[in-house]
mmCIF file of C-alpha atoms in Angstrom:
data_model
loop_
_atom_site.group_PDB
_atom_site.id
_atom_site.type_symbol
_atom_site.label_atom_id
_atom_site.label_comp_id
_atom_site.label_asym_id
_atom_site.label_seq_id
_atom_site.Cartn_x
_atom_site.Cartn_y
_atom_site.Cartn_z
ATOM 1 C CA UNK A 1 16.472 -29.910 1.292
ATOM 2 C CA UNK A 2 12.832 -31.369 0.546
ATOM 3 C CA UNK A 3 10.638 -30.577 -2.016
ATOM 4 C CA UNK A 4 8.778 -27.865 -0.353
ATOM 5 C CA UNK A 5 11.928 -25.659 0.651
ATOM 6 C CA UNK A 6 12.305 -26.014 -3.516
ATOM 7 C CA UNK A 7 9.224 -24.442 -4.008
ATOM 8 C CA UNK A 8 9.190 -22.026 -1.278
ATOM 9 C CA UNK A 9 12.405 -20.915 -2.692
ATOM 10 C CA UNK A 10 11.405 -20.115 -6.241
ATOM 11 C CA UNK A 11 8.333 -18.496 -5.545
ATOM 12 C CA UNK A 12 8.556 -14.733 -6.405
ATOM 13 C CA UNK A 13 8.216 -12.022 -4.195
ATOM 14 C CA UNK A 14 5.283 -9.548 -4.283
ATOM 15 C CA UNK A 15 6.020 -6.608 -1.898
ATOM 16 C CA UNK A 16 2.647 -4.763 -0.506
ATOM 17 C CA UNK A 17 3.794 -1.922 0.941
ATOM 18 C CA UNK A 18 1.217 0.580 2.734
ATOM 19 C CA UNK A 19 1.895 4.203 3.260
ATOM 20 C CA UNK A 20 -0.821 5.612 6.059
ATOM 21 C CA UNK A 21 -1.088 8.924 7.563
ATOM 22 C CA UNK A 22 -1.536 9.016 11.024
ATOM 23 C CA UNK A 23 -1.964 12.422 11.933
ATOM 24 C CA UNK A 24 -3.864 13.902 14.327
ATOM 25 C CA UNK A 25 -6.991 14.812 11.929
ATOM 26 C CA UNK A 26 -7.085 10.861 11.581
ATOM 27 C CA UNK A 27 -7.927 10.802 15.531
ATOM 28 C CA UNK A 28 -11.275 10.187 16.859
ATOM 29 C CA UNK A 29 -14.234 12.663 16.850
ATOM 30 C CA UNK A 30 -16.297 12.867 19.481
ATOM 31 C CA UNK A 31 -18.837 15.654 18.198
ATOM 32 C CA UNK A 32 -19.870 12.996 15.520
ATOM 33 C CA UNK A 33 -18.420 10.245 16.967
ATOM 34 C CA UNK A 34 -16.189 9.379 13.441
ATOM 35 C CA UNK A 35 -13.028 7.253 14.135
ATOM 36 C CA UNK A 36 -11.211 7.087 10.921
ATOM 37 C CA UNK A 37 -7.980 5.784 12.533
ATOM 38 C CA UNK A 38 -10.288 2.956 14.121
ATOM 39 C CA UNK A 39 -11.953 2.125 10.867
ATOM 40 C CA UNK A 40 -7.997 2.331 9.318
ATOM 41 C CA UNK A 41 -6.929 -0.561 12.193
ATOM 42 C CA UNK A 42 -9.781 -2.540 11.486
ATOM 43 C CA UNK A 43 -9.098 -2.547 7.997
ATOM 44 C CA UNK A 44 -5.620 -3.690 8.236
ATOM 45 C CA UNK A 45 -6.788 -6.418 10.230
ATOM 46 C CA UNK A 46 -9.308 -7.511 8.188
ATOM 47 C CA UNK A 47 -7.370 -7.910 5.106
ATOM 48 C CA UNK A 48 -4.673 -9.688 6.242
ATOM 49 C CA UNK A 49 -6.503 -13.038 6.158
ATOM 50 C CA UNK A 50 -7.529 -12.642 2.701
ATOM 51 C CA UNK A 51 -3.482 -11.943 2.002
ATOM 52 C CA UNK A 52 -2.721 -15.071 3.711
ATOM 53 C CA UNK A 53 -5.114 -16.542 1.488
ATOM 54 C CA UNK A 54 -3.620 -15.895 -1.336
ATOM 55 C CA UNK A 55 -0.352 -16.858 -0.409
ATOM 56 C CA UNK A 56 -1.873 -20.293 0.231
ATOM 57 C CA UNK A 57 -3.217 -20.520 -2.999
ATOM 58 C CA UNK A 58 -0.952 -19.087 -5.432
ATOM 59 C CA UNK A 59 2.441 -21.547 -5.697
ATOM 60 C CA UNK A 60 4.369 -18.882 -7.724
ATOM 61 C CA UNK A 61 3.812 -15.976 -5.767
ATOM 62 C CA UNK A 62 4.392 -14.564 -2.691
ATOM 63 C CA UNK A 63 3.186 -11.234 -0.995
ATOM 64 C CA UNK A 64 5.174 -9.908 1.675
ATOM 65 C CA UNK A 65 4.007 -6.806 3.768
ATOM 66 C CA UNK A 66 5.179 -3.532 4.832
ATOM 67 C CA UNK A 67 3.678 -0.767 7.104
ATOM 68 C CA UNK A 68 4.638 2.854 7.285
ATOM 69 C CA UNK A 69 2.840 5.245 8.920
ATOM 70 C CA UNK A 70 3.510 9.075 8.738
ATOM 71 C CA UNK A 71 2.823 12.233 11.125
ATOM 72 C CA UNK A 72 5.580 13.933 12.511
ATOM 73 C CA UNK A 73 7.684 12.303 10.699
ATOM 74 C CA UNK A 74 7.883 8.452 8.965
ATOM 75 C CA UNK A 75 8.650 5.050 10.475
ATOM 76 C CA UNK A 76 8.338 1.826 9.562
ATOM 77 C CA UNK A 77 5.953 -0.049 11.856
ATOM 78 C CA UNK A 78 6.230 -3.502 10.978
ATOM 79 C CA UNK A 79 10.416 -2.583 11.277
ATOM 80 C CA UNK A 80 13.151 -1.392 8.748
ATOM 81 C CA UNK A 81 14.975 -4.052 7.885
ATOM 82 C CA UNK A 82 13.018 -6.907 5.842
ATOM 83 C CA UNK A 83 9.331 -7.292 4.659
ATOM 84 C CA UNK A 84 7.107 -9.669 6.817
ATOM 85 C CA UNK A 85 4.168 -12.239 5.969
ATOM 86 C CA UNK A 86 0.909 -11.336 6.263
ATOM 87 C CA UNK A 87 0.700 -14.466 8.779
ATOM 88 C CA UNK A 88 3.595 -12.832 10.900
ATOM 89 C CA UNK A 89 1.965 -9.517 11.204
ATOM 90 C CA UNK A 90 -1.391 -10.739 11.869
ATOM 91 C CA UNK A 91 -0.075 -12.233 15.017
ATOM 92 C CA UNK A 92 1.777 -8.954 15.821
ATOM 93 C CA UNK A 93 -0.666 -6.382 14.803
ATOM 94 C CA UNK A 94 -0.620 -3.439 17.256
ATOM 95 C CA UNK A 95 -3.537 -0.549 16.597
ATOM 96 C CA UNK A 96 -1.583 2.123 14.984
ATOM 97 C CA UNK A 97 -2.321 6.011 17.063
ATOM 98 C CA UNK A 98 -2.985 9.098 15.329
ATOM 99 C CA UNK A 99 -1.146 12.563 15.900
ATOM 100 C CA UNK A 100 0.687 15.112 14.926
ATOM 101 C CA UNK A 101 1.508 16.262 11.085
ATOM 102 C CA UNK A 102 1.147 15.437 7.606
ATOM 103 C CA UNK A 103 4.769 14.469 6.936
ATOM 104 C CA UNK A 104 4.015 13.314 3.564
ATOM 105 C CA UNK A 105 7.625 14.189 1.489
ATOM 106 C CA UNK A 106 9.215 12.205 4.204
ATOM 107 C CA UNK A 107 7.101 9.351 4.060
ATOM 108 C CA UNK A 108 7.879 9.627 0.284
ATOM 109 C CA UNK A 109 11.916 10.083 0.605
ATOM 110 C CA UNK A 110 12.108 7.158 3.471
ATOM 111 C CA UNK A 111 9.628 4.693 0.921
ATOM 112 C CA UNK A 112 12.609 5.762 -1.660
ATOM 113 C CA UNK A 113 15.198 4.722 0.416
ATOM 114 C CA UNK A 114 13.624 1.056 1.070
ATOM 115 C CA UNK A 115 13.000 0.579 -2.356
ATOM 116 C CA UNK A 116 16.421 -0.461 -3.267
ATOM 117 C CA UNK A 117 18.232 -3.942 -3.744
ATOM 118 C CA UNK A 118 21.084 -2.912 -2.082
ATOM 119 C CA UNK A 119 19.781 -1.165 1.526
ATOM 120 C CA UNK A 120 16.338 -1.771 1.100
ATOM 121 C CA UNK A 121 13.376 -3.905 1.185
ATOM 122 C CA UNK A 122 14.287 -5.471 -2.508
ATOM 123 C CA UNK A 123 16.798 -7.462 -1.746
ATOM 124 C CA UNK A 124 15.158 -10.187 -3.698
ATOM 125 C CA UNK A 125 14.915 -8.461 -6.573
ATOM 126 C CA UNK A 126 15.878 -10.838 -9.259
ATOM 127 C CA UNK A 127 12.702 -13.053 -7.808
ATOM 128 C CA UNK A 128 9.816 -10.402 -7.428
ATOM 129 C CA UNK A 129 7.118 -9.210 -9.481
ATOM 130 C CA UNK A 130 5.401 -5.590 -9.231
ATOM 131 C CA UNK A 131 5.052 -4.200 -5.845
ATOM 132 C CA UNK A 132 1.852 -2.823 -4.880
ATOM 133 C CA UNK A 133 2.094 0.791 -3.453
ATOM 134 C CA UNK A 134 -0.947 1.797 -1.330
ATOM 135 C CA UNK A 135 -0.746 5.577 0.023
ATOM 136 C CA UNK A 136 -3.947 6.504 2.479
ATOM 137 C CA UNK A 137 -4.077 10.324 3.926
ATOM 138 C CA UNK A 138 -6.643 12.583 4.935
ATOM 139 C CA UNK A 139 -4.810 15.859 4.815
ATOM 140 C CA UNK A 140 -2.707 18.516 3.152
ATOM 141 C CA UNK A 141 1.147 17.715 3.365
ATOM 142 C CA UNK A 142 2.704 19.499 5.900
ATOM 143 C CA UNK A 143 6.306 19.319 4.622
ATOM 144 C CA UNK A 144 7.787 19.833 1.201
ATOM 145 C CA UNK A 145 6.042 17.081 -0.367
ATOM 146 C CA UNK A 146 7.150 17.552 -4.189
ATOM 147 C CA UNK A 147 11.171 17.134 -3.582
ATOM 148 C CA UNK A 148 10.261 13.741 -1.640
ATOM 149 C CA UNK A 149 7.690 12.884 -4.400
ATOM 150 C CA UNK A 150 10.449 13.789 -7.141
ATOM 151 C CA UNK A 151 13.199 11.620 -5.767
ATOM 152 C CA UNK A 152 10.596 8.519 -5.432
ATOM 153 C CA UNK A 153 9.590 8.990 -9.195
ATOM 154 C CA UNK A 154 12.836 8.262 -9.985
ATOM 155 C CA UNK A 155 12.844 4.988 -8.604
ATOM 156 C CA UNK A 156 12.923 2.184 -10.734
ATOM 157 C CA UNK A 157 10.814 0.402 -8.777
ATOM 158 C CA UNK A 158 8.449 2.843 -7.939
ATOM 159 C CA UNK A 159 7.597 3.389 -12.044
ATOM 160 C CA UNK A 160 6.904 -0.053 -12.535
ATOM 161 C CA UNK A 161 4.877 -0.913 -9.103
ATOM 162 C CA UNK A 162 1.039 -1.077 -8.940
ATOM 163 C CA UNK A 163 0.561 2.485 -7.352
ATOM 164 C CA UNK A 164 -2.746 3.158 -5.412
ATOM 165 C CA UNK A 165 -4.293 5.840 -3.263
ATOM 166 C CA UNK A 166 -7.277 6.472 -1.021
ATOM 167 C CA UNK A 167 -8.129 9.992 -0.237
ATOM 168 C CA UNK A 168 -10.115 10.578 3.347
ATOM 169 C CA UNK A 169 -12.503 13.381 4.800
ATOM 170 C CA UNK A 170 -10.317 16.653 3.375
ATOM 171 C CA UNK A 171 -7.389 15.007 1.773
ATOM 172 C CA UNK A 172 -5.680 16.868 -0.972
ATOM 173 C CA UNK A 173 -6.460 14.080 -3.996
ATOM 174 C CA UNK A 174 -4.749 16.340 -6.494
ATOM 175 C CA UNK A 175 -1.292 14.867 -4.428
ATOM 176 C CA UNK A 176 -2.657 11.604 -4.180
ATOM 177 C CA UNK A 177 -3.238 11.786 -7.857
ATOM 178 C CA UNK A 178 0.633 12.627 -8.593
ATOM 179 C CA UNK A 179 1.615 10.033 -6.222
ATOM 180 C CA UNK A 180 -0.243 7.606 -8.820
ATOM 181 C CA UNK A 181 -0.088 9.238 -12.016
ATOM 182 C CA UNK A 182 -3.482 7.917 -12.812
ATOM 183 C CA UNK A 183 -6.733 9.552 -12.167
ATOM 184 C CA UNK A 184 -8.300 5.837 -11.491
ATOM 185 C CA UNK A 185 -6.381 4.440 -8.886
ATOM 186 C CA UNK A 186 -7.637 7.040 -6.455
ATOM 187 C CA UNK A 187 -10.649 6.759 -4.040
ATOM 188 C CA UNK A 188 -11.944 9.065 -1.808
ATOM 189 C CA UNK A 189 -14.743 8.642 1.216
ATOM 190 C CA UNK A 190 -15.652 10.915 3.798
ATOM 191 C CA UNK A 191 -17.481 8.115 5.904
ATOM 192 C CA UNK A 192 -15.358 6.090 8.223
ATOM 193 C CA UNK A 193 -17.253 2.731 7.591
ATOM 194 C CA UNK A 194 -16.703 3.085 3.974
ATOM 195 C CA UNK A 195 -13.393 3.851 4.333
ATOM 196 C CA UNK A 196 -12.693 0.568 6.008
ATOM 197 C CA UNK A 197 -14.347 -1.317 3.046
ATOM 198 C CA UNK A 198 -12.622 0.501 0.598
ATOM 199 C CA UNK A 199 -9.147 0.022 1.844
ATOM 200 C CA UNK A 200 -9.887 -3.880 2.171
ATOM 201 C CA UNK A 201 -11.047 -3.461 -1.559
ATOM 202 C CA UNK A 202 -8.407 -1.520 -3.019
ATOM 203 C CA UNK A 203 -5.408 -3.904 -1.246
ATOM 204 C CA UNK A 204 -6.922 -7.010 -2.102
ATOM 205 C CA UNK A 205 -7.715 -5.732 -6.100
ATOM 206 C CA UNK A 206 -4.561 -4.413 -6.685
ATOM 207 C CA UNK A 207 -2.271 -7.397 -4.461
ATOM 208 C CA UNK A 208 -4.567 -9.565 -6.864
ATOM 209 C CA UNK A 209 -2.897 -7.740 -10.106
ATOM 210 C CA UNK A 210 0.563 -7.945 -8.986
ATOM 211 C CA UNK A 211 0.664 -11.626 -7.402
ATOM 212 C CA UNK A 212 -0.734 -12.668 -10.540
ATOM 213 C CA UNK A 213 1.848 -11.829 -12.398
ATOM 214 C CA UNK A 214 3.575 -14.427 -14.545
ATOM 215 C CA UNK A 215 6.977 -13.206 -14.711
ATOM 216 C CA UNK A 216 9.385 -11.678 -12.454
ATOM 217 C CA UNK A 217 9.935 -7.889 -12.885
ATOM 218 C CA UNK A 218 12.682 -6.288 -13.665
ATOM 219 C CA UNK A 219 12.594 -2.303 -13.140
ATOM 220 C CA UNK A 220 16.127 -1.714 -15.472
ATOM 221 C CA UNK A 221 14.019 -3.945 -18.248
ATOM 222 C CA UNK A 222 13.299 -1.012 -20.695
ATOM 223 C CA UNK A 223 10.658 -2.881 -22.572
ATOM 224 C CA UNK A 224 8.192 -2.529 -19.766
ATOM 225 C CA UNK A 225 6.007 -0.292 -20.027
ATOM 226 C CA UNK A 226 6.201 1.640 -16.613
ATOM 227 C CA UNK A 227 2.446 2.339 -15.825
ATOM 228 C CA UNK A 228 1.390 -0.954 -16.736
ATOM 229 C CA UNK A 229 0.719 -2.336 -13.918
ATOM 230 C CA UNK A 230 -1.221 0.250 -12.249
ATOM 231 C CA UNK A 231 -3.348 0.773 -15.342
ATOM 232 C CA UNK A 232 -4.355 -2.618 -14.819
ATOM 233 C CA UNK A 233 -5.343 -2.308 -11.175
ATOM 234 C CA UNK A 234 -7.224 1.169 -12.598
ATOM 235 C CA UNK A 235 -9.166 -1.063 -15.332
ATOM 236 C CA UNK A 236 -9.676 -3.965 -12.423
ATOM 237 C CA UNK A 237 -11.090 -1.619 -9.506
ATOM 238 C CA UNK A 238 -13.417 -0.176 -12.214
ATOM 239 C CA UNK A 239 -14.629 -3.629 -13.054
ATOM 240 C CA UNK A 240 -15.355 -4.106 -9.472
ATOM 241 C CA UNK A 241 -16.386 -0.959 -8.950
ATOM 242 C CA UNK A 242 -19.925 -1.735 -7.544
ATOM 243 C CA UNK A 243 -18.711 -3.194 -4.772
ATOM 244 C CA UNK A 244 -18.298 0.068 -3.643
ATOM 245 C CA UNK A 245 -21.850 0.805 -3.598
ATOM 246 C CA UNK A 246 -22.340 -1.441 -1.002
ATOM 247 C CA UNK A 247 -24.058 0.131 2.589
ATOM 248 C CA UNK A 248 -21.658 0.778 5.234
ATOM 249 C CA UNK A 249 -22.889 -1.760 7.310
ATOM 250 C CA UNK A 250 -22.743 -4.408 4.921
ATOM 251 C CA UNK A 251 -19.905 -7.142 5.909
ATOM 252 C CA UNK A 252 -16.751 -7.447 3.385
#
């Protein structure tokens, strides 16, 4: 074993998991021409890069990736078993399609399910820090979202992730906002282009707060505080906040 499997091996794991509703409001339209799920694609694609980035530079950390999307119901499109590198879904990225529901307590139940050490995307557990929750809809739940949401919050690993949400076009924020639990860590846009900037800003601010962290995290550890680390990404994207402001057409 050389001395870069060593390292590779004790860097942590920082999970980025994103939660995107794909239903059919999300689809193009062609009386104004707005393509939200296009400006969604791009921005998935766009921040990857940046992720890779950061893996490159930061010798302690590593962020590993997870996509669900959720309509009629939720599936996991970069696959159920494991988490994957930024660099391994960059060269796999297929455009996600929009239809169908708001499955939202489903998406919530099935994110509960992989956040486990046991069956679930945690299986390195005793080496990560924070994951980084990132829920994007544009809708009302269609489906009993409060017994999905009320399972998740009792996740461990859910109360001590960074938890983040952007709220498109006619999204219900007040969920969003319970999803959270902080008023901050919401965004909302009703403008496709912005949309596209804000996602890349929101996962690269709050990927920024939890691969930076110094220690490992340990959700059973009941001296951590459990909103912590989202009310750091809150005080962070308000920092940053005029990027923002920025015109749509303005490059990242």
């Amino acid at each position: 074993m050389g001395m870069l499997d060593k390292i590779q091996i004790s860097r942590r794991m920082c999970p980025v998991i994103f939660l995107i509703d794909t239903s059919g409001s999300m689809t193009l339209n062609t009386m104004n021409g707005e393509n939200p799920i296009g400006a969604v694609n791009a921005a998935i694609e766009g921040v990857l890069p940046e992720l890779i980035s950061m893996n490159e530079s930061n010798a302690d950390n590593e962020i590993k990736v997870a996509i669900m999307s959720f309509d009629f119901e939720a599936k996991w499109v970069t696959g159920e078993t494991d988490l994957v590198s930024p660099e391994d879904l960059k060269a796999n990225w297929v455009d996600l399609n929009a239809d169908g529901l708001t499955s939202m307590g489903a998406a919530f139940r099935e994110l509960n399910q992989k956040l486990s050490v046991s069956h679930g995307f945690m299986k390195r557990a005793t080496g990560s820090v924070a994951p980084v929750l990132f829920l994007l809809s544009d809708g009302e739940p269609t489906d009993d979202y409060q017994s999905g949401l009320q399972e998740l919050k009792q996740n461990n690993w859910y109360k001590v992730a960074v938890r983040v949400a952007i709220g498109y076009g006619d999204s219900n924020d007040d969920v969003l906002r319970e999803f959270t639990g902080n008023n901050e860590t919401v965004l909302h846009t009703n403008d496709p282009k912005d949309l596209k900037k804000m996602i890349h800003f929101v996962a690269v601010t709050s990927s920024k707060v939890a691969s930076t962290g110094s220690n490992s995290v340990s959700p059973d550890d009941n001296s951590v505080d459990p909103d912590d680390n989202t009310q750091k990404t809150a005080a962070a994207l308000q920092s940053q906040g005029g990027l923002l402001n920025a015109t749509p057409d303005e490059d990242w």
